[in-house]
Coordinates of C-alpha atoms in Angstrom, one line a residue:
M1 CA -83.5 -62.2 20.1
K2 CA -82.7 -65.6 19.1
K3 CA -84.3 -65.3 15.9
G4 CA -82.8 -61.9 15.0
G5 CA -79.3 -63.5 16.4
T6 CA -79.7 -66.5 14.0
G7 CA -80.7 -64.0 11.1
C8 CA -77.3 -62.5 11.4
L9 CA -75.3 -65.0 11.6
G10 CA -76.4 -66.7 8.5
F11 CA -76.2 -63.5 7.0
I12 CA -72.9 -63.2 7.7
I13 CA -71.9 -67.1 6.2
V14 CA -73.7 -66.3 3.7
L15 CA -71.3 -63.8 1.9
F16 CA -68.5 -65.1 3.2
L17 CA -69.2 -68.5 1.2
I18 CA -69.9 -66.1 -1.7
G19 CA -66.3 -64.8 -1.0
L20 CA -65.1 -68.5 -0.7
A21 CA -67.2 -69.2 -4.0
I22 CA -65.5 -66.8 -6.1
Q23 CA -62.3 -67.1 -4.6
A24 CA -63.2 -70.8 -5.4
V25 CA -64.0 -69.7 -8.7
K26 CA -60.8 -68.4 -9.4
F27 CA -58.5 -71.0 -8.2
V28 CA -60.5 -73.9 -10.2
F29 CA -59.4 -72.0 -13.2
T30 CA -56.0 -71.0 -12.3
H31 CA -54.4 -73.6 -9.7
I32 CA -55.8 -77.3 -9.4
Y33 CA -55.2 -77.4 -6.1
G34 CA -57.6 -74.7 -5.6
I35 CA -60.0 -77.4 -4.8
F36 CA -58.4 -78.6 -2.8
L37 CA -58.3 -75.6 -0.8
I38 CA -63.0 -74.8 -1.2
L39 CA -63.4 -78.0 -0.2
A40 CA -60.6 -77.4 3.7
L41 CA -62.0 -74.4 3.9
V42 CA -66.0 -75.0 3.4
S43 CA -65.3 -78.2 5.6
L44 CA -63.6 -76.1 8.6
V45 CA -66.9 -73.2 8.0
L46 CA -69.2 -76.5 8.1
I47 CA -67.3 -77.2 11.6
F48 CA -69.2 -74.3 13.3
V49 CA -72.1 -74.9 11.3
G50 CA -72.6 -78.3 13.0
L51 CA -72.7 -76.3 16.1
F52 CA -75.8 -74.6 15.7
K53 CA -77.1 -77.5 12.7
P54 CA -76.0 -81.1 13.7
N55 CA -78.4 -81.8 10.6
V56 CA -75.3 -80.3 8.1
A57 CA -74.2 -84.6 9.7
F58 CA -75.6 -86.4 6.8
W59 CA -73.4 -89.2 7.2
S60 CA -75.3 -90.0 10.4
K61 CA -78.0 -91.2 11.7
K62 CA -77.4 -90.0 14.7
K63 CA -77.0 -85.9 13.6
T64 CA -75.6 -84.6 17.1
K65 CA -72.7 -81.5 17.3
K66 CA -70.9 -84.3 17.9
S67 CA -70.8 -86.0 14.7
A68 CA -70.9 -82.8 12.9
G69 CA -68.3 -81.6 15.0
I70 CA -65.8 -84.4 14.4
G71 CA -67.0 -85.1 10.4
Y72 CA -66.1 -82.0 8.8
L73 CA -62.6 -81.7 11.4
I74 CA -61.8 -85.3 9.5
L75 CA -62.4 -83.4 5.9
T76 CA -60.7 -80.0 7.4
I77 CA -57.4 -82.3 7.7
V78 CA -57.5 -84.2 5.1
F79 CA -58.2 -81.8 2.3
F80 CA -55.7 -79.1 4.2
I81 CA -53.5 -82.1 3.3
L82 CA -54.2 -83.0 -0.7
F83 CA -53.7 -79.0 -0.9
G84 CA -51.0 -79.4 1.2
I85 CA -49.5 -82.2 -1.7
S86 CA -50.7 -80.6 -4.6
A87 CA -49.9 -77.1 -4.7
P88 CA -46.4 -76.4 -6.0
N89 CA -43.2 -74.7 -4.1
Q90 CA -42.5 -71.3 -3.3
D91 CA -39.1 -71.1 -5.6
T92 CA -41.0 -72.9 -8.9
A93 CA -43.2 -70.3 -8.6
T94 CA -41.5 -67.0 -7.5
K95 CA -39.4 -68.1 -10.5
K96 CA -42.0 -67.7 -12.7
S97 CA -43.3 -64.5 -11.6
N98 CA -39.9 -63.4 -11.8
V99 CA -39.1 -64.9 -15.1
D100 CA -43.0 -62.6 -16.3
T101 CA -41.9 -59.8 -15.4
Q102 CA -39.0 -59.6 -16.9
T103 CA -40.7 -61.0 -19.8
A104 CA -42.6 -58.4 -19.8
S105 CA -39.7 -55.8 -19.4
S106 CA -38.1 -56.1 -22.3
K107 CA -40.7 -55.5 -23.8
V108 CA -41.0 -52.4 -23.0
Q109 CA -37.3 -51.5 -23.2
D110 CA -38.2 -53.0 -27.4
E111 CA -41.3 -50.2 -27.5
D112 CA -39.0 -47.9 -26.1
K113 CA -36.6 -48.5 -28.3
D114 CA -38.3 -49.3 -31.6
K115 CA -39.3 -45.5 -30.9
A116 CA -36.2 -43.6 -30.2
D117 CA -34.6 -45.3 -33.4
A118 CA -37.3 -44.1 -35.9
P119 CA -37.1 -40.3 -35.2
S120 CA -33.0 -41.1 -35.0
S121 CA -32.9 -43.0 -38.1
S122 CA -34.9 -40.1 -39.9
K123 CA -32.1 -37.4 -38.5
K124 CA -29.2 -39.8 -40.0
S125 CA -31.0 -39.7 -43.4
D126 CA -31.5 -35.8 -43.8
E127 CA -27.8 -36.2 -42.3
S128 CA -26.5 -37.9 -45.3
K129 CA -28.6 -36.3 -47.6
T130 CA -26.8 -32.8 -46.1
E131 CA -23.3 -34.5 -46.6
D132 CA -24.3 -36.0 -50.0
N133 CA -25.3 -32.1 -51.2
G134 CA -22.0 -30.6 -50.0
N135 CA -19.4 -33.2 -51.3
K136 CA -20.7 -32.7 -54.8
K137 CA -20.4 -28.9 -53.8
D138 CA -16.8 -29.5 -52.7
D139 CA -15.9 -31.9 -55.7
S140 CA -17.4 -29.1 -58.1
K141 CA -14.7 -26.6 -56.5
K142 CA -12.1 -29.3 -56.6
T143 CA -13.3 -29.7 -60.2
E144 CA -12.6 -25.9 -61.1
D145 CA -9.1 -25.5 -58.6
D146 CA -7.7 -28.3 -60.4
A147 CA -8.5 -26.7 -63.4
S148 CA -7.2 -23.6 -62.6
N149 CA -3.6 -25.0 -60.1
S150 CA -2.9 -27.8 -63.4
S151 CA -0.4 -25.6 -64.2
K152 CA 1.2 -25.3 -60.8
A153 CA 1.0 -28.7 -60.4
S154 CA 3.0 -29.7 -62.8
T155 CA 6.0 -27.5 -61.5
T156 CA 5.7 -28.6 -57.9
A157 CA 5.9 -32.3 -58.4
A158 CA 9.5 -32.2 -59.1
T159 CA 10.3 -30.2 -56.3
A160 CA 7.7 -32.9 -53.8
D161 CA 10.2 -36.1 -55.2
K162 CA 13.0 -34.3 -54.7
K163 CA 11.8 -33.7 -51.0
E164 CA 10.6 -37.6 -50.8
T165 CA 13.8 -38.9 -52.1
S166 CA 15.3 -37.1 -49.0
K167 CA 13.7 -38.5 -46.5
S168 CA 13.6 -42.1 -47.8
S169 CA 17.2 -41.7 -47.8
S170 CA 16.9 -39.9 -44.7
S171 CA 14.9 -42.7 -42.9
T172 CA 17.1 -45.5 -44.0
N173 CA 20.0 -44.1 -42.5
T174 CA 18.2 -44.4 -40.0
T175 CA 17.3 -48.3 -39.5
K176 CA 20.9 -48.7 -40.5
K177 CA 21.2 -47.4 -37.1
P178 CA 22.2 -50.5 -34.4
A179 CA 21.8 -48.9 -31.3
S180 CA 19.2 -46.0 -29.5
S181 CA 21.8 -42.6 -28.9
S182 CA 19.9 -43.2 -25.5
N183 CA 21.7 -46.0 -24.6
Q184 CA 24.6 -45.2 -25.6
Q185 CA 27.1 -42.2 -23.2
A186 CA 30.0 -40.1 -24.5
V187 CA 33.8 -40.3 -24.3
T188 CA 36.5 -38.9 -25.8
L189 CA 39.3 -40.7 -27.4
V190 CA 42.9 -41.2 -25.3
E191 CA 44.2 -43.7 -27.4
T192 CA 44.4 -46.3 -29.6
V193 CA 45.5 -49.9 -27.4
D194 CA 44.9 -52.8 -31.1
G195 CA 42.4 -53.8 -32.8
D196 CA 39.8 -54.6 -30.4
T197 CA 40.6 -52.4 -27.1
I198 CA 41.3 -48.4 -27.0
K199 CA 41.8 -46.0 -24.3
V200 CA 39.1 -43.7 -23.2
N201 CA 38.2 -40.7 -20.5
Y202 CA 35.0 -41.9 -20.0
N203 CA 33.3 -40.2 -16.1
G204 CA 36.5 -38.3 -15.6
K205 CA 39.0 -41.3 -15.6
V206 CA 40.6 -43.1 -18.1
E207 CA 39.8 -46.0 -18.3
T208 CA 40.7 -49.3 -21.0
V209 CA 38.2 -50.4 -23.4
R210 CA 37.4 -54.3 -24.5
Y211 CA 35.1 -54.7 -27.0
L212 CA 32.8 -56.8 -26.7
L213 CA 32.3 -59.8 -28.2
V214 CA 34.8 -59.2 -30.7
D215 CA 38.8 -60.9 -31.5
T216 CA 41.8 -59.3 -33.8
P217 CA 44.5 -61.3 -33.9
E218 CA 47.6 -60.1 -31.6
E219 CA 50.1 -57.7 -31.5
K220 CA 50.9 -56.3 -27.9
K221 CA 49.8 -59.5 -25.2
P222 CA 52.3 -61.0 -23.2
G223 CA 54.3 -64.3 -24.0
T224 CA 52.8 -64.4 -27.6
C225 CA 54.6 -63.2 -30.8
V226 CA 52.8 -60.2 -33.5
Q227 CA 50.5 -62.0 -34.8
P228 CA 49.5 -61.7 -38.8
F229 CA 47.2 -58.8 -39.9
A230 CA 47.3 -57.2 -36.3
E231 CA 48.6 -55.0 -37.2
S232 CA 46.0 -53.8 -40.3
A233 CA 43.7 -54.6 -37.4
Y234 CA 44.9 -52.1 -35.8
N235 CA 45.1 -49.5 -37.9
K236 CA 41.4 -50.2 -39.2
N237 CA 40.8 -49.8 -35.5
K238 CA 42.1 -46.9 -35.1
Q239 CA 41.0 -44.9 -38.5
L240 CA 37.1 -45.6 -37.3
V241 CA 37.7 -44.6 -34.0
N242 CA 39.4 -41.2 -35.0
S243 CA 36.8 -40.5 -37.7
G244 CA 34.0 -39.0 -35.4
K245 CA 32.2 -38.5 -32.3
L246 CA 33.1 -41.9 -29.9
T247 CA 30.2 -43.2 -27.9
L248 CA 29.3 -46.8 -25.4
E249 CA 27.0 -49.1 -25.1
F250 CA 26.9 -51.7 -22.0
E251 CA 25.2 -55.7 -22.1
T252 CA 23.0 -55.6 -19.6
N253 CA 22.8 -59.2 -19.5
G254 CA 26.4 -59.4 -18.3
D255 CA 29.4 -58.2 -16.6
K256 CA 30.8 -54.5 -16.6
Y257 CA 33.6 -55.1 -16.3
D258 CA 36.4 -58.5 -16.8
K259 CA 38.9 -59.7 -14.8
Y260 CA 41.6 -57.6 -16.3
G261 CA 39.9 -54.3 -15.1
R262 CA 38.4 -53.2 -18.4
L263 CA 35.4 -51.8 -19.1
L264 CA 33.1 -54.7 -21.4
A265 CA 31.3 -52.3 -24.1
Y266 CA 29.7 -52.6 -27.6
V267 CA 31.7 -48.7 -29.3
Y268 CA 30.3 -46.5 -32.0
V269 CA 31.1 -43.9 -34.0
N270 CA 29.3 -41.5 -34.7
G271 CA 26.5 -43.4 -33.8
K272 CA 28.1 -46.6 -36.2
S273 CA 29.4 -49.6 -34.9
V274 CA 32.8 -49.8 -34.9
Q275 CA 33.2 -54.2 -33.8
E276 CA 30.3 -54.9 -36.9
E277 CA 32.9 -52.8 -39.7
L278 CA 35.5 -54.8 -37.9
L279 CA 33.4 -58.1 -38.7
K280 CA 32.4 -56.5 -42.0
G281 CA 36.1 -56.2 -43.2
G282 CA 37.8 -59.4 -42.2
Y283 CA 39.8 -57.9 -39.4
A284 CA 38.2 -59.9 -36.1
R285 CA 36.5 -63.0 -35.2
V286 CA 32.9 -63.8 -33.1
A287 CA 34.7 -64.3 -29.8
Y288 CA 33.7 -64.3 -25.9
I289 CA 30.4 -65.7 -25.8
Y290 CA 30.3 -65.8 -22.2
N291 CA 26.6 -65.1 -21.1
P292 CA 24.1 -65.1 -23.6
P293 CA 21.8 -63.8 -24.7
Y294 CA 23.4 -60.6 -26.7
K295 CA 22.0 -57.2 -28.4
Y296 CA 23.8 -57.7 -31.4
L297 CA 25.7 -61.7 -31.7
S298 CA 23.6 -62.3 -34.7
K299 CA 23.9 -59.6 -37.0
Y300 CA 28.1 -59.6 -35.3
E301 CA 27.3 -63.5 -37.0
S302 CA 26.2 -62.7 -39.5
D303 CA 28.9 -59.9 -40.8
E304 CA 31.6 -62.3 -40.2
N305 CA 29.9 -64.7 -42.2
A306 CA 29.8 -62.6 -44.6
A307 CA 33.5 -61.2 -44.3
K308 CA 33.8 -65.7 -43.8
S309 CA 32.6 -66.3 -47.6
R310 CA 34.5 -63.5 -49.4
H311 CA 37.5 -64.4 -47.6
L312 CA 38.6 -61.5 -46.5
N313 CA 41.7 -61.0 -44.2
I314 CA 42.1 -63.4 -41.3
W315 CA 39.8 -65.2 -43.4
S316 CA 42.1 -65.7 -46.3
D317 CA 44.3 -68.0 -44.7
S318 CA 42.7 -71.2 -44.8
G319 CA 43.1 -72.4 -41.2
F320 CA 44.7 -69.5 -39.2
V321 CA 41.2 -68.3 -37.4
T322 CA 40.2 -71.2 -34.4
D323 CA 37.9 -71.6 -31.8
S324 CA 40.2 -70.2 -29.6
G325 CA 41.6 -67.9 -31.5
F326 CA 44.3 -67.7 -34.7
N327 CA 47.2 -69.8 -35.4
G328 CA 50.6 -68.8 -36.5
C329 CA 53.3 -65.8 -36.3
A330 CA 54.3 -62.7 -38.5
K331 CA 57.5 -63.5 -40.2
A332 CA 60.5 -61.0 -39.9
S333 CA 60.1 -59.1 -42.5
A334 CA 56.2 -58.4 -41.7
G335 CA 57.9 -58.0 -38.2
T336 CA 60.1 -55.2 -39.5
S337 CA 57.9 -52.9 -41.4
T338 CA 55.4 -53.5 -38.5
A339 CA 57.7 -52.4 -35.7
S340 CA 59.2 -49.7 -38.2
S341 CA 55.3 -48.6 -38.8
R342 CA 54.8 -47.8 -34.7
S343 CA 58.4 -45.5 -34.4
S344 CA 58.8 -42.2 -34.4
S345 CA 61.7 -41.8 -36.1
S346 CA 62.9 -44.9 -38.6
T347 CA 66.7 -43.7 -38.0
T348 CA 66.6 -45.1 -34.2
R349 CA 65.6 -49.0 -35.5
H350 CA 69.0 -48.7 -38.4
S351 CA 71.3 -47.3 -35.8
T352 CA 75.1 -48.3 -36.0
S353 CA 77.1 -50.0 -33.4
S354 CA 78.8 -47.2 -32.2
G355 CA 75.6 -45.5 -31.4
S356 CA 73.7 -48.8 -29.6
S357 CA 77.0 -48.9 -28.3
N358 CA 76.8 -45.3 -26.2
S359 CA 73.3 -46.2 -25.1
S360 CA 73.8 -49.4 -23.8
S361 CA 76.2 -48.1 -22.1
S362 CA 74.3 -44.8 -20.5
S363 CA 72.3 -47.3 -18.6
A364 CA 74.3 -50.3 -16.1
T365 CA 71.4 -52.3 -16.3
S366 CA 71.3 -52.5 -20.4
A367 CA 72.9 -55.8 -22.3
P368 CA 75.4 -54.3 -24.3
A369 CA 74.7 -54.2 -27.8
S370 CA 75.1 -56.8 -30.0
S371 CA 77.3 -55.9 -33.5
G372 CA 75.8 -54.6 -35.8
A373 CA 72.3 -54.5 -37.1
T374 CA 68.5 -53.9 -36.1
E375 CA 67.2 -57.4 -34.4
I376 CA 64.0 -58.4 -34.1
F377 CA 62.1 -60.5 -31.7
A378 CA 58.9 -61.5 -31.6
N379 CA 57.9 -60.6 -27.8
C380 CA 60.2 -59.5 -24.5
T381 CA 60.1 -63.3 -23.9
E382 CA 62.3 -63.8 -26.4
L383 CA 64.4 -60.5 -26.2
R384 CA 64.7 -60.4 -22.4
K385 CA 66.6 -64.5 -22.8
K386 CA 69.2 -62.5 -24.3
Y387 CA 68.8 -58.8 -22.8
P388 CA 67.6 -60.0 -19.8
N389 CA 66.4 -55.9 -18.4
G390 CA 65.5 -54.7 -21.5
V391 CA 66.5 -52.2 -24.2
P392 CA 66.5 -48.7 -24.5
K393 CA 65.9 -46.0 -27.3
G394 CA 67.9 -46.7 -29.8
H395 CA 68.9 -49.9 -29.1
P396 CA 69.5 -52.5 -32.0
A397 CA 66.6 -54.9 -29.9
Y398 CA 64.3 -52.1 -29.1
Q399 CA 60.5 -51.8 -30.9
E400 CA 58.3 -48.6 -30.0
K401 CA 55.2 -51.9 -29.6
M402 CA 56.9 -53.3 -27.3
D403 CA 57.6 -50.0 -25.0
R404 CA 54.2 -50.4 -23.7
D405 CA 54.8 -47.1 -21.2
H406 CA 56.4 -44.8 -23.9
D407 CA 59.5 -44.2 -21.5
N408 CA 61.8 -45.2 -24.6
Y409 CA 62.9 -48.4 -22.6
A410 CA 61.6 -51.5 -24.3
C411 CA 61.0 -54.8 -21.7
E412 CA 62.7 -53.6 -18.5
R413 CA 61.4 -55.7 -15.6

């Protein structure tokens, strides 16, 4: 029985050694550190072999089980240590395997794309050929149509040119508009106050509108004489605001009302800027730049410079326009013509001394009339120096521009 058991164990050991040898050969050809692993495994096996056959302890004179086991145990430990030192770490092996996997997969994908592109390229070539044939047919048809319709083309060319001309002119007019109508609000004109102020019906309420960024000579400002070009600026403004549909546009950057409660706005008539027209004609200057930037400031300054270079109206008198306003007052004759142009009846300006005495006697508060001719005062302040309580209509000193509330009584307190 002992011999049979020993034979079976020996056979198993031989098979095990053969398997180890095969793995060892693989490791030798792939990894250097595999040699140390093989030697470690062989030494491990020889530990058990030495227990049965101490003769394997070839280094010892006394071949005992103990010497064989300890000797091969030491060799096993040494070889495992060498294996651990020489073997690559796990991360490096993993990265290498991943790189190999990706390389292989990319090659497979490239091959698949090449296979897929081959039929598609053939299809494209077929399609291009088909399109070329179709284009040739279309060209031939177009040639025939051109030949047959040559007479029609000559007759329609003039009509097309007219349409293009009208379209270009309309597009040019459209680009000239300073603002889109969506930003503007329609209002109804109530009164033209002066060159840069109007009264309108806005949201069901009568509001005074002061034009943004422009200033015209004064003719109704308390304590200020009638300035040159004030009447012409008033007339130009009145002409503009009465010539079409009136709309307002507000500046989003500043206040909507000034300190006097007036609306501050850009004013348009049929989409055309009133401010621009006043500046181009030399009736106004650019002023009151309180909260820049403003939408149209650069455009207004360009219009002002154009009028200045041509010496139009307020720019015709050197030194009249200043950074703070305007210098000088209109002459007495100019004041007379201004008053008469605004008056509803010129005869009331040239009433006789008897008529003036009758009108003055009708009011206990009015001063007695002067002896005869029309009296001209620059403003209410000057008039009140002589007539403290004002004068009624028909009085030689009465001027319609001083009757702001239109009650036929000028400069009343």
